[in-house]
PDB file of C-alpha atoms in Angstrom:
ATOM      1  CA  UNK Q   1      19.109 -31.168 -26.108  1.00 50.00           C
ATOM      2  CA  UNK Q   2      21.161 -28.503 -24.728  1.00 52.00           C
ATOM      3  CA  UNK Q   3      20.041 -26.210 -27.648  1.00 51.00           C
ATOM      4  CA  UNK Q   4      16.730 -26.759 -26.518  1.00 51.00           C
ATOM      5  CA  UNK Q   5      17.149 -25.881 -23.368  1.00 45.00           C
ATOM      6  CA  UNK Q   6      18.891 -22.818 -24.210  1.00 45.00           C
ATOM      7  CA  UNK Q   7      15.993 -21.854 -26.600  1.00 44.00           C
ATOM      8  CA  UNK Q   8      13.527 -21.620 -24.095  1.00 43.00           C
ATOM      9  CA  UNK Q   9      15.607 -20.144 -21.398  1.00 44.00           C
ATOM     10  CA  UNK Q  10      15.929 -17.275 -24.223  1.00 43.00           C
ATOM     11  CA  UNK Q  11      12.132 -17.444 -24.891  1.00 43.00           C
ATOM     12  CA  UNK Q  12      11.525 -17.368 -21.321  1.00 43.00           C
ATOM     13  CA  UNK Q  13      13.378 -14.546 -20.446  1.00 43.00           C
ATOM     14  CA  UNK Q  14      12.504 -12.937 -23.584  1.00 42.00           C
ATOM     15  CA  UNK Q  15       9.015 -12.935 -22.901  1.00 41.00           C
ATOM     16  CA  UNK Q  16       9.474 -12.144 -19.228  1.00 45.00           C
ATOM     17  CA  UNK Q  17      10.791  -8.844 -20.178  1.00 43.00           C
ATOM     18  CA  UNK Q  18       8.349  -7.593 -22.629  1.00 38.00           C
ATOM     19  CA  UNK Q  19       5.529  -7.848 -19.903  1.00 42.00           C
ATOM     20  CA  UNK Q  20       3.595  -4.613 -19.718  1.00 49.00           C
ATOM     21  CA  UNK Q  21       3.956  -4.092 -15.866  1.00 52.00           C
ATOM     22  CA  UNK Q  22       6.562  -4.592 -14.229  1.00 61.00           C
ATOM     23  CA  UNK Q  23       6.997  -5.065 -11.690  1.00 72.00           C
ATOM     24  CA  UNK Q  24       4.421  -7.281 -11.147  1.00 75.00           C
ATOM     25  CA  UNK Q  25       1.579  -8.353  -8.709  1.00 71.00           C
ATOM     26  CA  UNK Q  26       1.240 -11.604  -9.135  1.00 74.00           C
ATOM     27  CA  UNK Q  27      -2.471 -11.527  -7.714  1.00 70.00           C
ATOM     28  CA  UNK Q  28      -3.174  -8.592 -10.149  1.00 73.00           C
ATOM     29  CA  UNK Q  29      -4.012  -6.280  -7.447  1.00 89.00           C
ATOM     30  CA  UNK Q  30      -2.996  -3.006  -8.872  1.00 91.00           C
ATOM     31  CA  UNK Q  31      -4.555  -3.535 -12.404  1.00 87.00           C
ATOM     32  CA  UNK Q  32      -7.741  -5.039 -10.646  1.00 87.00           C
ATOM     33  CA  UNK Q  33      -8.343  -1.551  -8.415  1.00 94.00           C
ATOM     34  CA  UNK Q  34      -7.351   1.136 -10.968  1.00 93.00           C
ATOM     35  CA  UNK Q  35     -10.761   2.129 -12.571  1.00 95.00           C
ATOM     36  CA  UNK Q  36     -12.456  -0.313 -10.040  1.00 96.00           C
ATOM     37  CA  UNK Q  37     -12.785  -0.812  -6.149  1.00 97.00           C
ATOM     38  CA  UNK Q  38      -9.799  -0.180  -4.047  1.00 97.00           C
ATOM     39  CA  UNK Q  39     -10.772  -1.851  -0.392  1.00 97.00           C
ATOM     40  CA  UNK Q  40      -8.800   0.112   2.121  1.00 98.00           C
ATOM     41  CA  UNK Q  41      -8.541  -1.157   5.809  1.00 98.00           C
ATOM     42  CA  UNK Q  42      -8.051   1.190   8.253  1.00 98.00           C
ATOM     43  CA  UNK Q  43      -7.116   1.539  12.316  1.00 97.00           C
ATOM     44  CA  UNK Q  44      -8.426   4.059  14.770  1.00 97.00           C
ATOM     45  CA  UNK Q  45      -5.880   5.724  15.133  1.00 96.00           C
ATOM     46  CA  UNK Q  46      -6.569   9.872  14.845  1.00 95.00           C
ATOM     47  CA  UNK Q  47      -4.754  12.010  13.889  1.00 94.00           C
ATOM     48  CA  UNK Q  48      -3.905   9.272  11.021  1.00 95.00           C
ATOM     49  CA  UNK Q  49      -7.741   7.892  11.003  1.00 97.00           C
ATOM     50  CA  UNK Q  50     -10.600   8.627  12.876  1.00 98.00           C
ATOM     51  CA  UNK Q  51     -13.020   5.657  11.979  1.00 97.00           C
ATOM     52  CA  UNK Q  52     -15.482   6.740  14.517  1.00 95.00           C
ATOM     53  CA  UNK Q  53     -18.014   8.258  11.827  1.00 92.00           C
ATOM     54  CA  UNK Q  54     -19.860   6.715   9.105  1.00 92.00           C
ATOM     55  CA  UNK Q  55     -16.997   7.905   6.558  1.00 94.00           C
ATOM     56  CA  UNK Q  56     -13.681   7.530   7.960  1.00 98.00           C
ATOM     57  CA  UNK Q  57     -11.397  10.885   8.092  1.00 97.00           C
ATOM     58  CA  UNK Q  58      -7.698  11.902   9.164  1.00 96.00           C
ATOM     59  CA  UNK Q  59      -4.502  12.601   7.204  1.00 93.00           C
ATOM     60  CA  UNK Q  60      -3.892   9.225   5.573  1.00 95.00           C
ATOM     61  CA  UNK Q  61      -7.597   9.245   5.095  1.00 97.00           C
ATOM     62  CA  UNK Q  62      -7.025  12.195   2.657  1.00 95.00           C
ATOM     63  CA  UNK Q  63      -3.902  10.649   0.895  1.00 95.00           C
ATOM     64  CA  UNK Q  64      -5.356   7.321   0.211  1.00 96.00           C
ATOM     65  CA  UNK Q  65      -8.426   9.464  -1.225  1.00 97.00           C
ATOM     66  CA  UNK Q  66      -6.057  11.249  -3.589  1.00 95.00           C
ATOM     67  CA  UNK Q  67      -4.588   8.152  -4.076  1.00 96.00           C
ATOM     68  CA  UNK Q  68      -7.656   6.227  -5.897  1.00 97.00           C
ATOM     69  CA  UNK Q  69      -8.963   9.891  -7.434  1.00 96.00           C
ATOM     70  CA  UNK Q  70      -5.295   9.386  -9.544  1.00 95.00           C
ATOM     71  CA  UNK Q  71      -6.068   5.769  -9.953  1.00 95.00           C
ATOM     72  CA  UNK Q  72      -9.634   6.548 -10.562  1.00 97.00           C
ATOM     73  CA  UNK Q  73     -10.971   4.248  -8.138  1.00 97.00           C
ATOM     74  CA  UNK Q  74     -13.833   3.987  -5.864  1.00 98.00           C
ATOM     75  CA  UNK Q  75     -12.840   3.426  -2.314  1.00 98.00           C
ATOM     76  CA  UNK Q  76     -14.462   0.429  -0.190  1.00 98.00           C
ATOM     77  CA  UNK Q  77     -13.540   1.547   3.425  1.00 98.00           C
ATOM     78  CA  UNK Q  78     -13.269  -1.552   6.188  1.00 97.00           C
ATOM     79  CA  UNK Q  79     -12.059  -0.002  10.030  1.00 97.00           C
ATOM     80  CA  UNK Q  80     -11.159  -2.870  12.259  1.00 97.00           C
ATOM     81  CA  UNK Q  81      -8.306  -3.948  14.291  1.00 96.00           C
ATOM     82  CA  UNK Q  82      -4.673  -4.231  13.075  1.00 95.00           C
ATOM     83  CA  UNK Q  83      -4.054  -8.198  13.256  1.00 96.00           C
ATOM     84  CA  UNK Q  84      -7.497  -8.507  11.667  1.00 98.00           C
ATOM     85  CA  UNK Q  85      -6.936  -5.693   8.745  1.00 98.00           C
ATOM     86  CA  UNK Q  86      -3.021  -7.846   7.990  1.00 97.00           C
ATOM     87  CA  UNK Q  87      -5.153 -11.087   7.851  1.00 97.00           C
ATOM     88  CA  UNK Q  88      -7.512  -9.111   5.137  1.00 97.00           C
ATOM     89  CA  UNK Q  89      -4.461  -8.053   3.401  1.00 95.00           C
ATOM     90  CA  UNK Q  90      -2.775 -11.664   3.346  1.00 94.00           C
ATOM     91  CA  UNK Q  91      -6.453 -12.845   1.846  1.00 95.00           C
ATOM     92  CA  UNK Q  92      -6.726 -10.462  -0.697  1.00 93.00           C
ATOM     93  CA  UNK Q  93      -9.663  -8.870   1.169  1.00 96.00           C
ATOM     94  CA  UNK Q  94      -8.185  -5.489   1.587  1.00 97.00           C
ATOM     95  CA  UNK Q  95      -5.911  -3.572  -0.904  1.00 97.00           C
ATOM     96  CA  UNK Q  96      -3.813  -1.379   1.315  1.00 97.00           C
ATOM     97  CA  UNK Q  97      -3.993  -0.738   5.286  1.00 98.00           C
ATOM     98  CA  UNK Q  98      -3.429   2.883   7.121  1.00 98.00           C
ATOM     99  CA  UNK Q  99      -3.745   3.457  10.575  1.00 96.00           C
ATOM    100  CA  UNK Q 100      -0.765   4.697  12.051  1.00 94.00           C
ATOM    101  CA  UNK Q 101       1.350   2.058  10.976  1.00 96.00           C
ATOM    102  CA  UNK Q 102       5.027   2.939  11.419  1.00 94.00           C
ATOM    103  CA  UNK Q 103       8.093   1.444  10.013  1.00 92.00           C
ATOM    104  CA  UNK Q 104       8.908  -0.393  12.985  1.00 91.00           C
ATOM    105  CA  UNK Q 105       5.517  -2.266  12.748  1.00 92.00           C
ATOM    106  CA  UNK Q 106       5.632  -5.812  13.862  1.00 93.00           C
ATOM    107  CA  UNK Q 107       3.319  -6.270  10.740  1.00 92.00           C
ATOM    108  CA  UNK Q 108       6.568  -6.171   8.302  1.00 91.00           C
ATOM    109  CA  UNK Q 109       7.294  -9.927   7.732  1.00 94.00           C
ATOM    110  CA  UNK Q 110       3.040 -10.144   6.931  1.00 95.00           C
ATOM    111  CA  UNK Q 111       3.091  -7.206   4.669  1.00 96.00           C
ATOM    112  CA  UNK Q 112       4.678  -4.915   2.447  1.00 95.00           C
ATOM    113  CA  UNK Q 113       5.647  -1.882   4.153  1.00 96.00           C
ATOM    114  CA  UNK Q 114       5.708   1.601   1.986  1.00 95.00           C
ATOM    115  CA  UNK Q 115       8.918   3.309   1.996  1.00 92.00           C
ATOM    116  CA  UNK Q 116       8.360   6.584   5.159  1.00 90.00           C
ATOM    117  CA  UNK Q 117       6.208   9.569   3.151  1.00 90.00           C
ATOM    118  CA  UNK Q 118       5.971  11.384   7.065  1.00 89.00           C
ATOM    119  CA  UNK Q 119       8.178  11.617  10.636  1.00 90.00           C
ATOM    120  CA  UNK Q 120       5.945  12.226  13.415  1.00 91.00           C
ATOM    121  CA  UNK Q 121       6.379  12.070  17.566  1.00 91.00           C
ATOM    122  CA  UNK Q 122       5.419   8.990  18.840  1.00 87.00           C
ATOM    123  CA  UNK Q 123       4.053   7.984  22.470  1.00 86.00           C
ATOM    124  CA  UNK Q 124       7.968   8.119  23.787  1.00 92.00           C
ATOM    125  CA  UNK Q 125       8.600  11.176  22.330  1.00 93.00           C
ATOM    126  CA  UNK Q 126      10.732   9.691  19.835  1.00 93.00           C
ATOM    127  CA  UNK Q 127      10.621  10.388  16.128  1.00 93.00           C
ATOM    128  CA  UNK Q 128       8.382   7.844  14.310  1.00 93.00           C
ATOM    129  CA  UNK Q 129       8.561   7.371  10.468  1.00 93.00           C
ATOM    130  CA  UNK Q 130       4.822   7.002   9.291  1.00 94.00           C
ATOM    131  CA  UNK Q 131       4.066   3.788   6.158  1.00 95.00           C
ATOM    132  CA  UNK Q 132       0.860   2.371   4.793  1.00 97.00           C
ATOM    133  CA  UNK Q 133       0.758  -1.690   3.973  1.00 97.00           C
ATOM    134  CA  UNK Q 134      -0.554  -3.394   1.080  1.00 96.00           C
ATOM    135  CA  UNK Q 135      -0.258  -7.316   0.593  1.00 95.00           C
ATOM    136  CA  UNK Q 136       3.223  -8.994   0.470  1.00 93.00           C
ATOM    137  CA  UNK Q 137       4.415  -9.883  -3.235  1.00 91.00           C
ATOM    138  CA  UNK Q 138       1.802  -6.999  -4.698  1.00 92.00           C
ATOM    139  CA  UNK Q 139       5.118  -5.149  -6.209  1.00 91.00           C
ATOM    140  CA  UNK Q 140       2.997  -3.056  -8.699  1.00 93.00           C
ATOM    141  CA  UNK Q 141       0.977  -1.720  -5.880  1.00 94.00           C
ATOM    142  CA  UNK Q 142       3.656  -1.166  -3.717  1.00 94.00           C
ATOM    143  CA  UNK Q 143       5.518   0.719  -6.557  1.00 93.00           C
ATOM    144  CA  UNK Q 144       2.428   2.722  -7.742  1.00 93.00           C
ATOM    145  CA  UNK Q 145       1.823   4.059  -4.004  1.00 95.00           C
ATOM    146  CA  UNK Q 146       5.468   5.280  -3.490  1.00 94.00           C
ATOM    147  CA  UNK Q 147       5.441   6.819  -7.099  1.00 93.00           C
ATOM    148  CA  UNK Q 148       2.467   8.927  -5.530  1.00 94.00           C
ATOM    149  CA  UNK Q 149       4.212   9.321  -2.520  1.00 93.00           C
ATOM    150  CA  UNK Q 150       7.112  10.950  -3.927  1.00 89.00           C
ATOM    151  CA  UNK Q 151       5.450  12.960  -6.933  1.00 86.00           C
ATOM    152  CA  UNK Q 152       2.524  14.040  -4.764  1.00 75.00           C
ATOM    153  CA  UNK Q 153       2.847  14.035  -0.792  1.00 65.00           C
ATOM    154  CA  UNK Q 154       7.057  14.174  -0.670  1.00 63.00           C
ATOM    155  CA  UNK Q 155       6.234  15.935   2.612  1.00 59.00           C
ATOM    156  CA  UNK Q 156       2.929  15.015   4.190  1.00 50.00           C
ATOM    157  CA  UNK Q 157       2.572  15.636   7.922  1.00 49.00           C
ATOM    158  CA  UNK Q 158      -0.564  14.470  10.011  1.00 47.00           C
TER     159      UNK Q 158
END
């Protein structure tokens, strides 16, 4: 019995570390928008995003554009409010928030914060350290964006 046990512990972990991506996202989100549809919610929040216009535009408009063109996936934009656009990401409606977002955002226990890729000024005149969001637990995603990050934009400013 013990044998048995061990066996498929071994199996188990054996096959666990032959998986093809890891880490993983358990929801399959980064395998399901590279060559497909990555749904990006986004904040008013210029110079970051200006979602006044029928396209939106701004700085993290740009690097989530680069983003997908790497991935090569089309981009599904949704503007809308930021409790709204963290509900979309814990549904699996949206694939990665901008707007703004810093890493002091009260969003962090709701979703998974990118490490900083900017510092900016905020309101207070205090240094701000800029992040995008994509859904809690997606750790493929997560990893995937901050690969980009630090390969392509080690230094973006808005």
């Amino acid at each position: 019995m013990t044998s048995g046990f061990v066996a498929t512990a071994v199996a188990l972990t054996v096959t666990g570390c032959t998986s093809s991506a890891y880490p993983a996202d358990p929801d399959g989100t980064f395998d399901d928008v590279s060559g497909g549809t990555l749904s990006v919610g986004v904040v008013h929040h210029p110079p970051y995003v200006d979602a006044t216009g029928a396209e939106p535009t701004g700085s993290e408009v740009e690097l989530i554009q680069a983003f997908a063109e790497e991935i090569d996936a089309e981009i599904e934009w949704t503007a809308s409010g930021e409790e709204a656009l963290i509900t979309a990401l814990e549904t699996g409606d949206v694939d990665l928030m901008a707007g703004g977002l810093t890493d002091q955002s009260p969003w962090s226990s709701q979703a998974a914060l990118t490490r900083s890729y900017a510092e900016d000024t905020g309101p207070d005149g205090k240094t701000v350290n800029l992040v995008l969001a994509v859904p809690l637990g997606e750790n493929q995603m997560l990893g995937e964006l901050e690969r980009f990050l630090d390969e392509h934009h080690p230094g973006v400013t808005p």
